[in-house]
CSV table of C-alpha atoms in Angstrom, one decimal:
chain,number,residue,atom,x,y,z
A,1,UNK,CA,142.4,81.4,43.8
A,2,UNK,CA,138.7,79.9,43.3
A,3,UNK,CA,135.7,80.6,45.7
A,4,UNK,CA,135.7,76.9,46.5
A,5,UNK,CA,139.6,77.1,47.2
A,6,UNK,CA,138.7,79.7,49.2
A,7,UNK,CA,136.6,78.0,51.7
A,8,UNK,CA,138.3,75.1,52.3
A,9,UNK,CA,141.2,77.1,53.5
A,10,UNK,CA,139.1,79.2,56.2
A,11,UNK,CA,138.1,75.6,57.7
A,12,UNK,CA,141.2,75.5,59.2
A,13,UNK,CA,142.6,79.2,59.3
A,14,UNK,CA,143.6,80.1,63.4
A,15,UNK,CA,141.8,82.1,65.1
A,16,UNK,CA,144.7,85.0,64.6
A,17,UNK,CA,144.0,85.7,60.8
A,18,UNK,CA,144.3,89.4,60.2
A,19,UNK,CA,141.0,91.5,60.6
A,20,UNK,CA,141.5,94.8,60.5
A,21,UNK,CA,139.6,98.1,61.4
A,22,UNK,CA,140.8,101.3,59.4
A,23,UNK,CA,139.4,103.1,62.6
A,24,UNK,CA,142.4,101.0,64.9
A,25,UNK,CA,145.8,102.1,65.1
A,26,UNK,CA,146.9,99.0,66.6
A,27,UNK,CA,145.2,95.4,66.1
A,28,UNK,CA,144.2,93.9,69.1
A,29,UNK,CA,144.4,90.0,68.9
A,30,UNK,CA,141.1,88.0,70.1
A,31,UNK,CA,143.2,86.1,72.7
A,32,UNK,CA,144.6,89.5,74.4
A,33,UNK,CA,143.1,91.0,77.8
A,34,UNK,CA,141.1,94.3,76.5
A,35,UNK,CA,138.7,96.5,79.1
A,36,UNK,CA,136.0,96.2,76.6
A,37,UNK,CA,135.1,93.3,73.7
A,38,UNK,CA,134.1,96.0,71.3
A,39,UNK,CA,137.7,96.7,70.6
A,40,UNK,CA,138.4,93.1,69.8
A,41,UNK,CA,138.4,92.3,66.0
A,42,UNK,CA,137.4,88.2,66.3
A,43,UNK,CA,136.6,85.1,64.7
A,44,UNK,CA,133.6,82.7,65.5
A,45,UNK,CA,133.6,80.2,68.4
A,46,UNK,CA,134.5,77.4,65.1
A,47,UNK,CA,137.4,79.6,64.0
A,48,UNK,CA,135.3,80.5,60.8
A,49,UNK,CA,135.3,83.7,58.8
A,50,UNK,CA,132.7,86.5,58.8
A,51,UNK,CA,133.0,84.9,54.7
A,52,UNK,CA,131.4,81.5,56.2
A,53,UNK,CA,129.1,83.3,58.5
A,54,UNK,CA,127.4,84.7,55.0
A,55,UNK,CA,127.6,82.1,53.1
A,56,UNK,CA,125.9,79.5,55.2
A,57,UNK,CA,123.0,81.6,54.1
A,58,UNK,CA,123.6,81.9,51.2
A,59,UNK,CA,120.5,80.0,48.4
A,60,UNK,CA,119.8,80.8,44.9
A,61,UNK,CA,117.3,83.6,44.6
A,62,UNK,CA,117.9,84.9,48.4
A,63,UNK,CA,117.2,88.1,49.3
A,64,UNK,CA,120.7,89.6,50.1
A,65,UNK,CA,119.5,92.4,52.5
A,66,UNK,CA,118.0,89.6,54.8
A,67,UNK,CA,121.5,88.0,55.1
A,68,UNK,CA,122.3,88.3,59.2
A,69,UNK,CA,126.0,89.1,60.0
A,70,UNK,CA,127.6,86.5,62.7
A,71,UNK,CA,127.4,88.3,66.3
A,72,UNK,CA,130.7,88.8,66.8
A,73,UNK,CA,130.8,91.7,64.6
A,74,UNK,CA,127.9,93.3,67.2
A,75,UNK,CA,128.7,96.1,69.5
A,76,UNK,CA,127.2,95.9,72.7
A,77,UNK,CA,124.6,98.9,72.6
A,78,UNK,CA,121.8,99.2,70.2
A,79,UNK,CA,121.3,102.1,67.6
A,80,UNK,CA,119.0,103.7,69.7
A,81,UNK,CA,122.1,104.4,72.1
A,82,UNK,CA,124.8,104.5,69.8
A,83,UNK,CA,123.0,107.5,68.5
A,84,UNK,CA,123.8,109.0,72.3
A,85,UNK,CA,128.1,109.2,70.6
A,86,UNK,CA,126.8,112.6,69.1
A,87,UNK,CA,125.9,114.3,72.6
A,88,UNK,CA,129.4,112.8,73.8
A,89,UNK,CA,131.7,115.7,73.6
A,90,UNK,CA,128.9,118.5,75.1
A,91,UNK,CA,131.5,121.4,75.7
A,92,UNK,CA,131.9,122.4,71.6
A,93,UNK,CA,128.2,122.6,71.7
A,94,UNK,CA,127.9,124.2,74.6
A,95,UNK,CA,130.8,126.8,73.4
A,96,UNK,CA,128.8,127.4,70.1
A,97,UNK,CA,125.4,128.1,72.1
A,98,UNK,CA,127.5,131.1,73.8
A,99,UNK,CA,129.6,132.2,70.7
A,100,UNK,CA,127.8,136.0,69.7
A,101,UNK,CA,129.3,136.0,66.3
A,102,UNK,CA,127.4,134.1,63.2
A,103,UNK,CA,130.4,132.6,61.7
A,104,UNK,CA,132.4,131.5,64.4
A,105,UNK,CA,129.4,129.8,66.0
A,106,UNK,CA,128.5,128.1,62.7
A,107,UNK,CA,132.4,126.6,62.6
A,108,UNK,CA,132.2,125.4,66.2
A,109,UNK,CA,128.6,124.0,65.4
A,110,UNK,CA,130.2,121.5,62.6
A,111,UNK,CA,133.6,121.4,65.1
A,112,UNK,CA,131.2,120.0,67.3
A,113,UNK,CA,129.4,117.4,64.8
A,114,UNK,CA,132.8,116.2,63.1
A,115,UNK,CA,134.5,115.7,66.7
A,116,UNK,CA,131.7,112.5,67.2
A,117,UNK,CA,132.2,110.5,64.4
A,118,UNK,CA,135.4,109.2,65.8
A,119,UNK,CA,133.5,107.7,69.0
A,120,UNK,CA,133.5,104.1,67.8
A,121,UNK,CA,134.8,100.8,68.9
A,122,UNK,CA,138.2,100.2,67.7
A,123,UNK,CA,137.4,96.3,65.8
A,124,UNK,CA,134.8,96.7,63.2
A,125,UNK,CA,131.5,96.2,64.9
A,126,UNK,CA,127.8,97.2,64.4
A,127,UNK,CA,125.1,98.2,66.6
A,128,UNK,CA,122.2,96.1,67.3
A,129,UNK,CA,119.3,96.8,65.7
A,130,UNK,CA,116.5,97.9,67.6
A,131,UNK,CA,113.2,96.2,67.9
A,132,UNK,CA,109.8,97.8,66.9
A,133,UNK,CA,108.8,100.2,69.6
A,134,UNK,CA,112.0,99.7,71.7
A,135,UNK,CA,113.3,102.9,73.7
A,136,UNK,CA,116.2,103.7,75.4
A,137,UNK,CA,116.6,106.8,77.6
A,138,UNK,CA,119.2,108.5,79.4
A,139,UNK,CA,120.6,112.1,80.8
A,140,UNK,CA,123.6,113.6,81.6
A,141,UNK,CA,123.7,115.5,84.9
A,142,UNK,CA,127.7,116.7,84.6
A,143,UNK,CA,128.1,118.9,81.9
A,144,UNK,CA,129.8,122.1,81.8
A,145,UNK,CA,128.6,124.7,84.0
A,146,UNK,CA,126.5,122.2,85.9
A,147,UNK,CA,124.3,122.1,82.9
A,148,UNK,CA,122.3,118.7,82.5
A,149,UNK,CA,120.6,117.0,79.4
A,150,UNK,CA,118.2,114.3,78.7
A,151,UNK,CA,117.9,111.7,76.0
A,152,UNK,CA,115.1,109.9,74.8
A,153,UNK,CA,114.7,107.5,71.4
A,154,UNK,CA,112.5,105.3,70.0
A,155,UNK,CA,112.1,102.7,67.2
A,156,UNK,CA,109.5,103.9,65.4
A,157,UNK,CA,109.7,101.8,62.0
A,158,UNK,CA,111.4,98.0,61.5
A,159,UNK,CA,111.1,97.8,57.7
A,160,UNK,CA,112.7,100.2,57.0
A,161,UNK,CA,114.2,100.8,60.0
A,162,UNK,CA,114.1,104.2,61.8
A,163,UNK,CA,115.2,105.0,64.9
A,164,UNK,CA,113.7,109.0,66.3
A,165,UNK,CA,114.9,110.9,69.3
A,166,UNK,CA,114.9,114.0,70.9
A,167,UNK,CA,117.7,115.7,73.1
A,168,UNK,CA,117.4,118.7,75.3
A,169,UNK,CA,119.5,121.2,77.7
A,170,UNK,CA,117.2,123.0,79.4
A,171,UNK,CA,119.3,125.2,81.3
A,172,UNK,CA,121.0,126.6,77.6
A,173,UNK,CA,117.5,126.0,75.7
A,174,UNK,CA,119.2,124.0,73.1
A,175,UNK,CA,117.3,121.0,71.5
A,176,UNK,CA,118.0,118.3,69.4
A,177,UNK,CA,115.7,116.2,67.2
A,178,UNK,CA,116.6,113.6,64.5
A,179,UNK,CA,115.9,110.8,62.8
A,180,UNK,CA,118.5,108.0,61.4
A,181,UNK,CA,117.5,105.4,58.6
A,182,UNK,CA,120.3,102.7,57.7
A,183,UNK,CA,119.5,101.5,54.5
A,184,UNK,CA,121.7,98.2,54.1
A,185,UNK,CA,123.1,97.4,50.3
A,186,UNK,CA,125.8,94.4,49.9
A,187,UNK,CA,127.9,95.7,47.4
A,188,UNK,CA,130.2,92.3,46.7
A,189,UNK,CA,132.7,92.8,48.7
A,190,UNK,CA,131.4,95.7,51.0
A,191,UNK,CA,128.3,96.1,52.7
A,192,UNK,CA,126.7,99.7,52.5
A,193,UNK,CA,125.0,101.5,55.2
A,194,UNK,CA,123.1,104.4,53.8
A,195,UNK,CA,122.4,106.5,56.1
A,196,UNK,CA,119.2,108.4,55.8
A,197,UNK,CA,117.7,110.6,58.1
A,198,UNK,CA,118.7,114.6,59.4
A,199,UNK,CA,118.9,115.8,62.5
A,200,UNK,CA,118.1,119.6,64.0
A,201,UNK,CA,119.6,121.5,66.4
A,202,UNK,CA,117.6,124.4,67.7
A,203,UNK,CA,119.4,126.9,69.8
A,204,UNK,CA,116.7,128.6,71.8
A,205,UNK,CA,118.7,131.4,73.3
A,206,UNK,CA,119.6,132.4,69.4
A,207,UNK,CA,116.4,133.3,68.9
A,208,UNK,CA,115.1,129.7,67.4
A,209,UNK,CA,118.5,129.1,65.1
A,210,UNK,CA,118.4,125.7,63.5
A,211,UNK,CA,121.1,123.6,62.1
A,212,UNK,CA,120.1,121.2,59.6
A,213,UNK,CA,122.4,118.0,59.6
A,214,UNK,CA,122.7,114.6,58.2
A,215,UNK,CA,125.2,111.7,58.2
A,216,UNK,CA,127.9,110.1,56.1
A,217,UNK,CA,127.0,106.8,55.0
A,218,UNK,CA,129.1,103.5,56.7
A,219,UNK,CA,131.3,101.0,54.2
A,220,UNK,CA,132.2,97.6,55.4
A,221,UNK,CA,135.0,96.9,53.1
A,222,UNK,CA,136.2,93.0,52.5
A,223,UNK,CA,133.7,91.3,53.5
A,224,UNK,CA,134.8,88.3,51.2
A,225,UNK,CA,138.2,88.7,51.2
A,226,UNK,CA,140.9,90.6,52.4
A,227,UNK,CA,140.8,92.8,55.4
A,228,UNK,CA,137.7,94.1,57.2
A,229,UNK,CA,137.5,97.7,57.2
A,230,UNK,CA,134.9,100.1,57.7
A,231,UNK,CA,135.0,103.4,56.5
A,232,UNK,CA,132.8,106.7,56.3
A,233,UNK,CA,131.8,107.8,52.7
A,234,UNK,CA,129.9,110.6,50.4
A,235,UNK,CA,129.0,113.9,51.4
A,236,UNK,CA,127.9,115.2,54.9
A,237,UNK,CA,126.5,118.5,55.1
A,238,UNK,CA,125.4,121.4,57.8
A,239,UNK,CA,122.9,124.0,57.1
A,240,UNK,CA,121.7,127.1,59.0
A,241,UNK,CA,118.6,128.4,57.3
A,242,UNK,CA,119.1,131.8,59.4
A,243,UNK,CA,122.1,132.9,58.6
A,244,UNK,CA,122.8,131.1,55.3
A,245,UNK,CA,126.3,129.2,56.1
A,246,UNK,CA,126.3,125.9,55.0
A,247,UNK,CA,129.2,123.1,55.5
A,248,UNK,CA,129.4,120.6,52.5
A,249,UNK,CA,132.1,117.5,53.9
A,250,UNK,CA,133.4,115.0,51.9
A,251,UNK,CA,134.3,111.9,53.3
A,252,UNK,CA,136.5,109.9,50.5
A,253,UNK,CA,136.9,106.5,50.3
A,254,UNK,CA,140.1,104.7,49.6
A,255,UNK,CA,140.4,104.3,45.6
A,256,UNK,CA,141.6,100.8,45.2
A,257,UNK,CA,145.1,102.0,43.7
A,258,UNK,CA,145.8,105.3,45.5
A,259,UNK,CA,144.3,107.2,48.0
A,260,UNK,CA,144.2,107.0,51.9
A,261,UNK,CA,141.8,106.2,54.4
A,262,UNK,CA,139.2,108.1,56.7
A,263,UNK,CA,140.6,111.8,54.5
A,264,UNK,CA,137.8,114.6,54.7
A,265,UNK,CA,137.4,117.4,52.5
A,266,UNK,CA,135.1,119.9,52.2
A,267,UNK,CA,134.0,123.9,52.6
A,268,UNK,CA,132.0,126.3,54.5
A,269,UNK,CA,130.3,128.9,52.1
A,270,UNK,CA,127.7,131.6,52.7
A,271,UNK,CA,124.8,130.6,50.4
A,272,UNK,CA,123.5,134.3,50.6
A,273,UNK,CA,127.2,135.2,48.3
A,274,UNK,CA,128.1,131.6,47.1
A,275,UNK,CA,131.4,132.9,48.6
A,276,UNK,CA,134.0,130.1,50.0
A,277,UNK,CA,135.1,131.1,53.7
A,278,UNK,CA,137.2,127.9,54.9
A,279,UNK,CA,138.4,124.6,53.8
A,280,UNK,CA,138.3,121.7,55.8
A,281,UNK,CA,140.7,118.4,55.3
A,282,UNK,CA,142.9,116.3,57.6
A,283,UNK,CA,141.2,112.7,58.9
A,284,UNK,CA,138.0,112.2,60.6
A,285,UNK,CA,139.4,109.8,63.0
A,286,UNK,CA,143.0,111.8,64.1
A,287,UNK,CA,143.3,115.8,62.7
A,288,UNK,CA,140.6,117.8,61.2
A,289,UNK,CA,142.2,121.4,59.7
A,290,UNK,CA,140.6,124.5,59.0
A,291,UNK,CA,141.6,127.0,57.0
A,292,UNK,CA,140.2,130.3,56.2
A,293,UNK,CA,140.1,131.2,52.3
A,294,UNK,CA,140.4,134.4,52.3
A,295,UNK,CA,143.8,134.8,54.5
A,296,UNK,CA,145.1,131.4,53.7
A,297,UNK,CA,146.1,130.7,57.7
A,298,UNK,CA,145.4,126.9,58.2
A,299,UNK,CA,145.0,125.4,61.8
A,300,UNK,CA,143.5,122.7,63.4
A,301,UNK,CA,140.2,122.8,64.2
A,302,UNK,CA,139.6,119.2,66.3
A,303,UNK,CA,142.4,117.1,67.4
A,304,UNK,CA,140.4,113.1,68.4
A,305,UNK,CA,143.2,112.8,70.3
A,306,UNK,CA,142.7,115.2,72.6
A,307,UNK,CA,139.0,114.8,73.3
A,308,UNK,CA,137.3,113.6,76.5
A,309,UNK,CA,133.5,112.1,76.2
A,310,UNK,CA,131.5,112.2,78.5
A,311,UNK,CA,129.0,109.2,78.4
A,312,UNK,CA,125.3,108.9,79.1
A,313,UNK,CA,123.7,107.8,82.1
A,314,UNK,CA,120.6,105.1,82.9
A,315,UNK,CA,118.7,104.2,85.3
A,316,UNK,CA,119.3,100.5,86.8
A,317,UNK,CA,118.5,97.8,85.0
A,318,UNK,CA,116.1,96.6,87.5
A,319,UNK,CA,113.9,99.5,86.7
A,320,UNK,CA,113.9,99.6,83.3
A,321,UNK,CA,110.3,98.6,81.1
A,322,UNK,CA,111.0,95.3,79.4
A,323,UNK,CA,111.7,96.7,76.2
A,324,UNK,CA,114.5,99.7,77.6
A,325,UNK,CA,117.8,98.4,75.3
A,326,UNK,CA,119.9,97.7,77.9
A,327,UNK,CA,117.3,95.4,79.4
A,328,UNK,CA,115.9,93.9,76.3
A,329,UNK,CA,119.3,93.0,75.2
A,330,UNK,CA,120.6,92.3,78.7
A,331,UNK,CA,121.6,88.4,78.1
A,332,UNK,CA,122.3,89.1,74.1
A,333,UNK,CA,125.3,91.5,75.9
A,334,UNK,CA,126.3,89.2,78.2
A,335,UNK,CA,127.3,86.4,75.6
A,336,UNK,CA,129.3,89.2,73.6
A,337,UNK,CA,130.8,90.3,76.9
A,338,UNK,CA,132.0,87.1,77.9
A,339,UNK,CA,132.9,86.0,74.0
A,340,UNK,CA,130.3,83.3,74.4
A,341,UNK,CA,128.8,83.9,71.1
A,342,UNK,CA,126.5,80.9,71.1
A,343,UNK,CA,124.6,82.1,73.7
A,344,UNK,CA,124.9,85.9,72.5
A,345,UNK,CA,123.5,84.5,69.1
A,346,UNK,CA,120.6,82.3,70.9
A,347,UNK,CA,119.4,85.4,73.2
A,348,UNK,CA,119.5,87.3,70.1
A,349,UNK,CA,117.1,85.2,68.2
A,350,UNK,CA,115.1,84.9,71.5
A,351,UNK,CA,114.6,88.8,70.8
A,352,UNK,CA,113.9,89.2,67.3
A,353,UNK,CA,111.8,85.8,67.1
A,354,UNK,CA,108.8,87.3,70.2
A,355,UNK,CA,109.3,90.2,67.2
A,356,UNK,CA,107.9,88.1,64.4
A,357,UNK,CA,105.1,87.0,66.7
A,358,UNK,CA,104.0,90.1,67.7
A,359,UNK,CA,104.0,91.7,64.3
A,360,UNK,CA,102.1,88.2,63.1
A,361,UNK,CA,99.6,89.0,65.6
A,362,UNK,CA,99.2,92.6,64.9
A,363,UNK,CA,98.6,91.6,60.7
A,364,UNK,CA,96.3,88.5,62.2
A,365,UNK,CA,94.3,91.5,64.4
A,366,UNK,CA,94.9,93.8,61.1
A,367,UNK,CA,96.7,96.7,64.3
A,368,UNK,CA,98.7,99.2,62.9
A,369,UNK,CA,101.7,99.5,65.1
A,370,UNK,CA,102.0,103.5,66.6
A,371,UNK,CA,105.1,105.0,68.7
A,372,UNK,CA,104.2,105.6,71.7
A,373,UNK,CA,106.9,108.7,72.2
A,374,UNK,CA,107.0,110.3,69.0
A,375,UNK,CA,104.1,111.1,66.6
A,376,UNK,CA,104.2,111.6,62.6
A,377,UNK,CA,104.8,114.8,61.7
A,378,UNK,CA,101.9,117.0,59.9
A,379,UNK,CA,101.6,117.8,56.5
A,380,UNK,CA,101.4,121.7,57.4
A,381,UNK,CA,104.6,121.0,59.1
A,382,UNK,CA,106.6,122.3,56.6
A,383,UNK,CA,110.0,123.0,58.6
A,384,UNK,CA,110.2,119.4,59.8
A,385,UNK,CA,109.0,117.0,57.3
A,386,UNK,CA,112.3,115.6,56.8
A,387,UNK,CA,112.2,114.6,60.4
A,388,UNK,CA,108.9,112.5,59.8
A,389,UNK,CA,108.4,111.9,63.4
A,390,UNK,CA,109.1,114.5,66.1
A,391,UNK,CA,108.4,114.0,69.7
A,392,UNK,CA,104.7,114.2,71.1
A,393,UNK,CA,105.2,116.7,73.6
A,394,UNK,CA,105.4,120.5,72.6
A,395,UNK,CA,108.3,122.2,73.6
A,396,UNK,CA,108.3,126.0,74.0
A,397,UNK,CA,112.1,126.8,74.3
A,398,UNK,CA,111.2,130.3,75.8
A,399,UNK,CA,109.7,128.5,78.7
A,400,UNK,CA,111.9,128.0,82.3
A,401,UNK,CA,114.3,125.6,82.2
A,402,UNK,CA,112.2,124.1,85.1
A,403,UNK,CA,109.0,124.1,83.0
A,404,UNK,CA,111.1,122.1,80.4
A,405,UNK,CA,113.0,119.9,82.6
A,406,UNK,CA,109.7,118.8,83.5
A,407,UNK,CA,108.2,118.3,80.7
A,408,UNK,CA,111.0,116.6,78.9
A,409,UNK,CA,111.0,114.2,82.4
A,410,UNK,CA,107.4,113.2,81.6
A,411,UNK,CA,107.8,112.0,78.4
A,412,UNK,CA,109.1,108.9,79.5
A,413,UNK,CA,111.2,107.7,83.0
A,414,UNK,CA,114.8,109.0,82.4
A,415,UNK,CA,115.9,109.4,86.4
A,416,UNK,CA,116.7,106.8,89.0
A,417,UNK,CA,113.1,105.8,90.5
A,418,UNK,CA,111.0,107.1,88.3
A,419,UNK,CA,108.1,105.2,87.1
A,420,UNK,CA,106.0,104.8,84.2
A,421,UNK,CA,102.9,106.8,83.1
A,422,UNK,CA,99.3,105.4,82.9
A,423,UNK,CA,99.1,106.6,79.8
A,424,UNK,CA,102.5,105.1,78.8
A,425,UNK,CA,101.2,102.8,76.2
A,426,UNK,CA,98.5,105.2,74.3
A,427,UNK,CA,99.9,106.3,71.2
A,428,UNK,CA,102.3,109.6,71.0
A,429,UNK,CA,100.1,111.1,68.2
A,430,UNK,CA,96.8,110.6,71.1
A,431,UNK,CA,98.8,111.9,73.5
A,432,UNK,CA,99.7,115.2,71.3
A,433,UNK,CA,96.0,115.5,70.5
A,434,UNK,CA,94.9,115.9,74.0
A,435,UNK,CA,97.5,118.6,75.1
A,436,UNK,CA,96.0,120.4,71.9
């Protein structure tokens, strides 16, 4: 069947055509009453194709990575807090942070890092990406052993786009700081998300251990035809400098003729010895096994089913700055949560359009755009280069966890009536410069 046969055949498909998610069990039709519109795979308000969406944009010469998907294939948080799905499931961490022995805290550190990637919608959706300089914040003040964490991120580059943050327990002295750069490549039929970027966990009560992390890259298969699926590809991998275990995991693909989806395989070595210790295989999404190499005994090492996440929390809308993600993107959620994707769509360009002016006025003014959270990291700083931006504040882990819940709290307003800093919009790297 031709291209052109193609399209005149979507003009009048219903709005029930099969779109599939390989990360859904069970299809959920767009007409059927769901607790949240993320797990609805859907069609435009017109009945058209995520195929029409692109090619109504489509001219010869375009630049394919400026091609903007249709909203309904948005999912109603931004990067910034989608990020937040790896903090979800605090108790593995929290278990690892306590575990005395090397290798059995490096297994449950990666336990704890596979069990996140499962935290999705259940349609094929995408988070919103975040605006220059927009921040989202949030804490947890229920984890276990009446533990509590904070959150804080920022948008710290739009082309390309990079999204920093920084996340703390200061009761266990464990920190977290990362960076995540989505690089977008169509690829015909699939779009690509390469995903850039490491993250580093610091365990403060283990003596300054750090795990060195980064992510699987994001496939969104049939695009033009056939079924929409996303899947995770290419090699993840976790690294502790300290005492030289390192996890290489290999999220396959599905080959087009055999194969299956969402299968992981990989290893856990000592890079001191080269020596293999466990394999790990099963499905990201359902089963992960481990099995140790030496004695052969295979069990399971996270079952998805099983797990309970524990979600962030914000403070109300009402006192967010204007460019928080939950505000910014208020009405832009509101349309997706009510399906209304013309309005979703025109509070979206509203958004991204008071964007383009700003940055028109910054090149006008000749203003180089500077986080206000998070500052570049220094050339002498070897250990975190790959970060590139690290928060402003310094953070002595072997300080009180009063003396860091206070510090980490006036970074930026994460609690319920707190209120912005007069120094709020001076640059992060100003700020670091004057604590110096």
């Amino acid at each position: 069947m031709g291209l052109t046969s193609k399209f005149d055949k979507l003009k009048i498909l219903s709005s029930h055509d099969d779109v599939s998610s390989s990360t859904s069990k069970n299809k959920v039709n767009a007409d059927e009453t769901v607790n949240d519109t993320d797990d609805i795979d859907e069609l435009d308000n017109e009945g058209q194709s995520i195929l029409m969406g692109i090619i109504a944009q489509l001219r010869p010469g375009c630049d394919l990575s400026k091609i903007t998907l249709p909203t309904f294939i948005l999912e109603k948080k931004s990067m910034l807090e989608r990020i937040t799905n790896f903090f979800q499931i605090p108790s593995i961490l929290l278990e690892a942070n306590k575990t005395d022995d090397d290798l059995e805290r490096f297994v449950l550190m990666l336990k704890w890092y596979l069990a996140s990637f499962h935290i999705a919608p259940k349609a094929v959706k995408k988070p919103l990406n975040p605006v220059l300089g927009e921040i989202f914040a949030c804490y947890w003040d229920n984890l276990p052993g009446e533990n509590s964490a904070y959150y804080v991120s920022e948008q710290v580059s739009h082309h390309p786009p990079k999204s920093s943050f920084f996340y703390l327990v200061p009761e266990l002295k464990i920190r977290v700081d990362g960076v995540v750069i989505p690089k977008s490549k169509f690829l015909g039929n699939s779009s690509a998300a390469i995903m850039e970027g490491w993250g580093h966990v610091t365990l403060g009560e283990r003596g300054d251990e750090v795990y060195i992390m980064n992510q699987p890259n994001v496939y969104c298969r049939g695009i033009l035809f056939g079924k929409l699926k996303t899947e995770l590809g290419d090699h993840m991998y976790v690294k502790c400098p300290k005492t030289g275990f390192e996890a290489d995991i290999d999220f396959k693909t599905k080959g087009f003729i055999s194969g299956t989806y969402d299968a992981i395989e990989g290893v856990i070595k000592n890079t001191k010895t080269s020596e293999v210790l466990y394999n790990i295989s099963g499905k990201w999404n359902e089963i992960i096994d481990i099995k140790n190499a030496n004695t052969g005994e295979k069990k399971v090492l996270f079952d998805t089913s099983l797990a309970t996440n524990i979600k962030p929390k914000v403070r109300p809308i009402s006192e967010q700055w204007e460019y928080e993600s939950r505000r910014l993107w208020e009405p832009t959620l509101k349309g997706l949560s009510k399906r209304d994707h013309e309005l979703a769509t025109e509070e979206k360009f509203k958004v991204e359009n008071e964007q383009r002016i700003q940055a028109k006025k910054r090149a006008e003014l000749g203003v180089e755009f500077h986080p206000r959270l998070f500052r570049a990291a220094k050339d002498l700083e070897q250990d975190i280069k790959d970060l590139e931006y690290v928060i402003y504040k310094d953070f002595d882990l072997n300080d009180s966890s009063e003396t860091l819940t206070n510090s980490v709290l006036n970074i930026f307003p994460i609690l319920p009536g707190q209120k912005l800093h007069d120094n709020f919009d001076m640059p992060g790297f100003k700020k670091q410069e004057q604590t110096d």
